[in-house]
PDB file of C-alpha atoms and ligand atoms in Angstrom:
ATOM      1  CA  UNK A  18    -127.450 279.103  92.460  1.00 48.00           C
ATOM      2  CA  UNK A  19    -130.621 279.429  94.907  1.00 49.00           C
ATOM      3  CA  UNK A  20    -130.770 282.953  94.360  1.00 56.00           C
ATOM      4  CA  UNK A  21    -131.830 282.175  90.825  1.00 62.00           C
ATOM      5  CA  UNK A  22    -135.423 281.734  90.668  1.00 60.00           C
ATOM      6  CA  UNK A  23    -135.147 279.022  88.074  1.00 61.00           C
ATOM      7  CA  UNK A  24    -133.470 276.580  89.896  1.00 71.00           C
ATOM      8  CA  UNK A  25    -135.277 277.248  93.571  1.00 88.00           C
ATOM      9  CA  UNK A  26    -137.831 274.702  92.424  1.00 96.00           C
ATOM     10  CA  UNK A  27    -138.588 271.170  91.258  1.00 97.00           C
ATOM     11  CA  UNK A  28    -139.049 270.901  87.742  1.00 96.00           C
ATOM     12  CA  UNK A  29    -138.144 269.015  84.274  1.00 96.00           C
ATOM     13  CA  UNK A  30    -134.334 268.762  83.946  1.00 95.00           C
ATOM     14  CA  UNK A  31    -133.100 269.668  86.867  1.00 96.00           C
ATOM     15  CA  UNK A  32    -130.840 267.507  89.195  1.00 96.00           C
ATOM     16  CA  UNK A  33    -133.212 266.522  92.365  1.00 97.00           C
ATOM     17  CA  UNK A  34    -130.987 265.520  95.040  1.00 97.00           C
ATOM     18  CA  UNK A  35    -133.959 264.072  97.689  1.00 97.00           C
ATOM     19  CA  UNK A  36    -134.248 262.182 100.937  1.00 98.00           C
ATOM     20  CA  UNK A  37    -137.189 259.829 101.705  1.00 98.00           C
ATOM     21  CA  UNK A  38    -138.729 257.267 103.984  1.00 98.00           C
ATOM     22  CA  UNK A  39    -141.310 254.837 102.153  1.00 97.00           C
ATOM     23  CA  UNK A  40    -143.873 253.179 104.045  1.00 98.00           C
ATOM     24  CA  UNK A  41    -145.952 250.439 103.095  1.00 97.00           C
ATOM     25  CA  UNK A  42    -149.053 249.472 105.625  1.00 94.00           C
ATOM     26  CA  UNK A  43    -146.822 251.529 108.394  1.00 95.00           C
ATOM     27  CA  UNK A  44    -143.921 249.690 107.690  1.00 96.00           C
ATOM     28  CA  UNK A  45    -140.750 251.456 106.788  1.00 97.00           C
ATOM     29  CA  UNK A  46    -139.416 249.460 104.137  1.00 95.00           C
ATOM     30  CA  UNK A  47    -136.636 252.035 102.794  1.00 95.00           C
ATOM     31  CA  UNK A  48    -135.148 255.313 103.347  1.00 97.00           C
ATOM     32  CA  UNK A  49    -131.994 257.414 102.658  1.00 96.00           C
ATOM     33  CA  UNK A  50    -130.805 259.913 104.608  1.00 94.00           C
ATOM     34  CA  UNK A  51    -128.775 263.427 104.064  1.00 94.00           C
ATOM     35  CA  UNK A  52    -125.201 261.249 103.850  1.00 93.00           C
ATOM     36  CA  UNK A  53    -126.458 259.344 100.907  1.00 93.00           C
ATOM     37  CA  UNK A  54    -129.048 260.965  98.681  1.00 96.00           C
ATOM     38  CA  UNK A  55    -131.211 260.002  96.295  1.00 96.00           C
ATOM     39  CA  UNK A  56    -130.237 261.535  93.172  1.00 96.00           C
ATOM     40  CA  UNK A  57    -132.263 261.947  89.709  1.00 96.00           C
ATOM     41  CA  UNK A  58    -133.721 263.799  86.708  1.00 97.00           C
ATOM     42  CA  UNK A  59    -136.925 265.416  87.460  1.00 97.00           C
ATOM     43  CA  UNK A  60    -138.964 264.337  84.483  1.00 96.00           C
ATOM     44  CA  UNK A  61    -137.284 261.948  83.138  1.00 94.00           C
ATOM     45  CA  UNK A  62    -139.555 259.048  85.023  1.00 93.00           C
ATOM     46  CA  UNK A  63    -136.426 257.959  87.403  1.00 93.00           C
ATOM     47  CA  UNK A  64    -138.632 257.454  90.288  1.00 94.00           C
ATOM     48  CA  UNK A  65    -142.175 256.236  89.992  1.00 93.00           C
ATOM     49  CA  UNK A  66    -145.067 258.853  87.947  1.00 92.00           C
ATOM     50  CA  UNK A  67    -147.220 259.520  91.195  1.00 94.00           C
ATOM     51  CA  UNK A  68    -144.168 260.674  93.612  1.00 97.00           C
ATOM     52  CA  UNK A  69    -142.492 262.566  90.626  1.00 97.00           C
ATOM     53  CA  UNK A  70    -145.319 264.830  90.278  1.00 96.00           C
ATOM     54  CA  UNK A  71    -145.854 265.370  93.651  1.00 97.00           C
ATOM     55  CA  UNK A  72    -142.385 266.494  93.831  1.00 98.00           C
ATOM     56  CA  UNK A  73    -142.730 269.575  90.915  1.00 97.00           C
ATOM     57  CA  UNK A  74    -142.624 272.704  92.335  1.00 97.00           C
ATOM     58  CA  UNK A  75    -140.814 272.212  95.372  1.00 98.00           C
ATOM     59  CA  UNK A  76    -137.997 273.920  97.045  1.00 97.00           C
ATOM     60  CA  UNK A  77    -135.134 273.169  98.796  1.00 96.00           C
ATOM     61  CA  UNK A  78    -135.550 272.221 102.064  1.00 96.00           C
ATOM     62  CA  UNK A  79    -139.146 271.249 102.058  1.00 97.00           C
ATOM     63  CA  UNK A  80    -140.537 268.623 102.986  1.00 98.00           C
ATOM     64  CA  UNK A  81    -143.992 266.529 101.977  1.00 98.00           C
ATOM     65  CA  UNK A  82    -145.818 263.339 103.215  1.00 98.00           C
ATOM     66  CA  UNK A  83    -146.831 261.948  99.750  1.00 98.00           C
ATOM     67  CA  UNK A  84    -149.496 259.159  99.174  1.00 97.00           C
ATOM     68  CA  UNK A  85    -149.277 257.337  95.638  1.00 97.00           C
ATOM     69  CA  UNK A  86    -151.315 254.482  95.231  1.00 96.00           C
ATOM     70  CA  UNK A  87    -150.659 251.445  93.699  1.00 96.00           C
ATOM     71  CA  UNK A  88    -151.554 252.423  89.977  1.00 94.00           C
ATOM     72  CA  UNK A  89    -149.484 255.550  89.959  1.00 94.00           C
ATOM     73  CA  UNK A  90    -146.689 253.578  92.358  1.00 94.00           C
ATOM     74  CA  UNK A  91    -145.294 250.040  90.948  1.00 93.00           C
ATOM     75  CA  UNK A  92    -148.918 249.506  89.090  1.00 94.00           C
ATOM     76  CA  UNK A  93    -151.792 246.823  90.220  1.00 96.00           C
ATOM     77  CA  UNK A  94    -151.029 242.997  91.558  1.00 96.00           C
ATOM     78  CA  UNK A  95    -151.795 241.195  87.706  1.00 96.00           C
ATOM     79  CA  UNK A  96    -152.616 237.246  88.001  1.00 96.00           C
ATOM     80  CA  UNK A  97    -151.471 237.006  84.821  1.00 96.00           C
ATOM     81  CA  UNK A  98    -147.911 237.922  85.927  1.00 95.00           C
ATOM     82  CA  UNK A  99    -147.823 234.649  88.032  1.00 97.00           C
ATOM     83  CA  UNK A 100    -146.182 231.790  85.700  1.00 96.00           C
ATOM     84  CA  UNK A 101    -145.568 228.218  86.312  1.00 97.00           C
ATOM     85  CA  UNK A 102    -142.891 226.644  84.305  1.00 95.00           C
ATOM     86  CA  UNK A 103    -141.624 223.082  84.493  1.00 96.00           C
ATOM     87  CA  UNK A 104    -138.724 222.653  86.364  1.00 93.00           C
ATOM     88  CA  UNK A 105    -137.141 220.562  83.342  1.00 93.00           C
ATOM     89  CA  UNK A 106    -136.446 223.978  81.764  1.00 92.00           C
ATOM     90  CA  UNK A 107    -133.875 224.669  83.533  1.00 91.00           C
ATOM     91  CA  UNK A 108    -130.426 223.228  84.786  1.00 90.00           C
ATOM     92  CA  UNK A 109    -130.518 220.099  87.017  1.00 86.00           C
ATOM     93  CA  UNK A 110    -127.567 222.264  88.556  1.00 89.00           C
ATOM     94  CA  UNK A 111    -129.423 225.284  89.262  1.00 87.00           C
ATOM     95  CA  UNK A 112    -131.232 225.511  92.728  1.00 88.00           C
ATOM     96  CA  UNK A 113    -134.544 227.170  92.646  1.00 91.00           C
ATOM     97  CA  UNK A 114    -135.922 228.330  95.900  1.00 93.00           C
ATOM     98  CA  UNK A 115    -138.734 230.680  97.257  1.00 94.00           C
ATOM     99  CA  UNK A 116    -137.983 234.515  97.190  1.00 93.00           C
ATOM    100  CA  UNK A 117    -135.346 233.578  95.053  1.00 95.00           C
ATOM    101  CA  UNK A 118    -134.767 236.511  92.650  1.00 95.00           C
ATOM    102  CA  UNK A 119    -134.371 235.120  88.649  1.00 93.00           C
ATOM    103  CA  UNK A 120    -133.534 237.407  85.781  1.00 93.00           C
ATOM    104  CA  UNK A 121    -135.110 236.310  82.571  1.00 92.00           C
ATOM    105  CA  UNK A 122    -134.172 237.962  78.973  1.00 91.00           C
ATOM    106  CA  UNK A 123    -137.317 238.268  76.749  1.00 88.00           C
ATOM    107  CA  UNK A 124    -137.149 238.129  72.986  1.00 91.00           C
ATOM    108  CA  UNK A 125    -136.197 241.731  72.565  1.00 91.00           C
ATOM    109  CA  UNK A 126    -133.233 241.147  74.849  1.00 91.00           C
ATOM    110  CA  UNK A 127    -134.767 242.847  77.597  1.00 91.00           C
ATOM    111  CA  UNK A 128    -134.656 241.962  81.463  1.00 93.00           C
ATOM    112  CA  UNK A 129    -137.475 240.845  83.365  1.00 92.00           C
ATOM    113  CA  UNK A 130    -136.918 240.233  87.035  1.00 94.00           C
ATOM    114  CA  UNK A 131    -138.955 237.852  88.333  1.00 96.00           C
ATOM    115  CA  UNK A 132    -139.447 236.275  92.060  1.00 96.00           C
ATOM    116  CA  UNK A 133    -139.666 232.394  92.989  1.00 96.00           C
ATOM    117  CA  UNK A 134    -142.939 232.085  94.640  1.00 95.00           C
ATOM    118  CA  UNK A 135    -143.380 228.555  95.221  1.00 96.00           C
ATOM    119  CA  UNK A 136    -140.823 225.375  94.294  1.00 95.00           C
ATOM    120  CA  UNK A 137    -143.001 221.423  93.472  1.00 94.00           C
ATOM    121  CA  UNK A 138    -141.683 218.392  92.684  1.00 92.00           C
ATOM    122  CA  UNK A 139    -141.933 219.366  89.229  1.00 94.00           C
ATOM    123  CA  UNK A 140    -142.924 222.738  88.827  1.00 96.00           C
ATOM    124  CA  UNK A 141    -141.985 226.038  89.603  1.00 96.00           C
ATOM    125  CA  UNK A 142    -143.781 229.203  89.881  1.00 97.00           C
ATOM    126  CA  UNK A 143    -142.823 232.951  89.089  1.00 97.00           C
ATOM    127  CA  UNK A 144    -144.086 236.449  90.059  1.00 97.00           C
ATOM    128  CA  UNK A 145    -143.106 238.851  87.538  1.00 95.00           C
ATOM    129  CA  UNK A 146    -144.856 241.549  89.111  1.00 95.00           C
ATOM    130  CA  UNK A 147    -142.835 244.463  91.149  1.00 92.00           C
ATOM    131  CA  UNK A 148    -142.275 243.104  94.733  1.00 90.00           C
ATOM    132  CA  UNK A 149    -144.631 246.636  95.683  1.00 93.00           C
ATOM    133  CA  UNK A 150    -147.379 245.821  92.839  1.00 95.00           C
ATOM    134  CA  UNK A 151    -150.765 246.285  94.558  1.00 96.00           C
ATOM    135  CA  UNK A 152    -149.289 248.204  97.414  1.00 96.00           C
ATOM    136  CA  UNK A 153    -149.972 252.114  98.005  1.00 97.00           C
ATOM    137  CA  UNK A 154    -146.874 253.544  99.111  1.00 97.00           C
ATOM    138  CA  UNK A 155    -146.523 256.563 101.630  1.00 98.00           C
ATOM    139  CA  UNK A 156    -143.667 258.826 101.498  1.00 98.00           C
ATOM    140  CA  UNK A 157    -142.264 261.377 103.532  1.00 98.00           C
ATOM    141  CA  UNK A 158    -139.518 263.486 101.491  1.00 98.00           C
ATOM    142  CA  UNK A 159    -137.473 266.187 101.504  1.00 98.00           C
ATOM    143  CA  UNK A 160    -135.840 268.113  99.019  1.00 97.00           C
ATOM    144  CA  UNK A 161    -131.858 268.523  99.954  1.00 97.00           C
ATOM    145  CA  UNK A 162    -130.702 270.341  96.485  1.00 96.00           C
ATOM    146  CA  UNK A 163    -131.376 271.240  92.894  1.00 96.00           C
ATOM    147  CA  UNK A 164    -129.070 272.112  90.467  1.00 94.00           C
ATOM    148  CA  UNK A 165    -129.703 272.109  86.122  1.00 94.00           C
ATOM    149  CA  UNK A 166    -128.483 268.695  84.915  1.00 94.00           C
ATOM    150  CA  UNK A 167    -125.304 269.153  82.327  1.00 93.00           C
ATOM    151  CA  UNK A 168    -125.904 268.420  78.913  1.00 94.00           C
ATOM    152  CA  UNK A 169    -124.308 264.843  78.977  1.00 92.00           C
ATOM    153  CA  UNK A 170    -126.299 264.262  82.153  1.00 93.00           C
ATOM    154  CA  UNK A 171    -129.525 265.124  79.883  1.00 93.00           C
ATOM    155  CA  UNK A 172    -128.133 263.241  77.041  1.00 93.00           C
ATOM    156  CA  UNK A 173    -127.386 260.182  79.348  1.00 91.00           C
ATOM    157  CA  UNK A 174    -130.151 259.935  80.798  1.00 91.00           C
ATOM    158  CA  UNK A 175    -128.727 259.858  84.391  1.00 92.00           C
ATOM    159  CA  UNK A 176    -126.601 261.915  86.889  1.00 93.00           C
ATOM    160  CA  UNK A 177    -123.230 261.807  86.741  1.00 91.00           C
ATOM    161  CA  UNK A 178    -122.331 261.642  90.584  1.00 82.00           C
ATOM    162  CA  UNK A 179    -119.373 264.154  92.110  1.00 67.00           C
ATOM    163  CA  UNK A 180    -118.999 265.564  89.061  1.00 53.00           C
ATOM    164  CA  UNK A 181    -117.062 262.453  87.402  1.00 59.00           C
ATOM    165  CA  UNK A 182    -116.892 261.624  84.104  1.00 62.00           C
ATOM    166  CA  UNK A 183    -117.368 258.132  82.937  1.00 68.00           C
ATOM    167  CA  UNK A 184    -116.976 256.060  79.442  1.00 60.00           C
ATOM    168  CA  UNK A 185    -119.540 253.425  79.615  1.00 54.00           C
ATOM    169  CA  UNK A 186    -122.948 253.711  78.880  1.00 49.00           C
TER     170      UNK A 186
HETATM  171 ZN1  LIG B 230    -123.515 258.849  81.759  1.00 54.20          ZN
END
């Protein structure tokens, strides 16, 4: 496969299989290495816009140190993502503590993750933003194999790990 130019390099469609360290003011706050892989469409907006175009055109084996700031990353801290509900809307069973991850279902059915940021008497306060909102993020990557995504894969939207097959989603 690497002796066909097409695949050599990063680009829309193919299969990036990638390892990565992400810093955040110097500290290392996640990595994988070659024995577990990231693994994702190029293009298809997997990983976040800045480091996905920093990636096209890359080969095999190459590495980068990548800066994305915070727009182009998890986007800007917004105040208006901060919330403060009473705590009457929710259980008198359910325990609601700082850092304290909550899932909440909008209208449209859709998930919002949201973290606990501080518990009153009688309130409590969400941060809907992305834990890495406001934060530029520094990556060093390396690119550990490319192959063309399978039509299902495309269709999907995701890879299809070891070549299984699989009837949800
Ligand atoms: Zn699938």
């Amino acid at each position: 496969m690497s002796d066909n130019p097409n695949f050599n390099k990063v680009k829309n469609d193919l299969v990036v299989s990638m390892v990565y360290e992400l810093r955040v003011n110097n500290e290392m706050i996640d990595s994988c290495d070659d024995t577990d892989p990231l693994q994702f469409i190029q293009g298809q907006g997997h990983i976040i816009p800045g480091l996905e175009q920093a990636l096209e055109g890359m080969a095999v084996g190459e590495s980068k140190h990548v800066l994305v700031n915070a727009a182009d990353g998890y986007g800007e801290f917004d105040p208006d993502q901060i919330v403060e509900m009473s705590k009457s809307e929710f259980p008198d069973d359910f325990t609601l503590q700082p850092d304290m991850e909550v899932t909440f279902e909008d209208e449209d059915g859709t998930e919002l993750t949201a973290f606990v940021e501080e518990v009153t008497l009688e309130t409590v306060t969400f941060n809907f933003n992305h834990p890495l909102a406001g934060n530029d993020l520094e990556f060093n990557v390396r690119i550990t194999g490319l192959r063309e995504a399978t039509e299902e894969e495309l269709e999907h939207g995701h890879v299809h790990l070891d070549g299984h097959d699989h009837d949800i989603d």
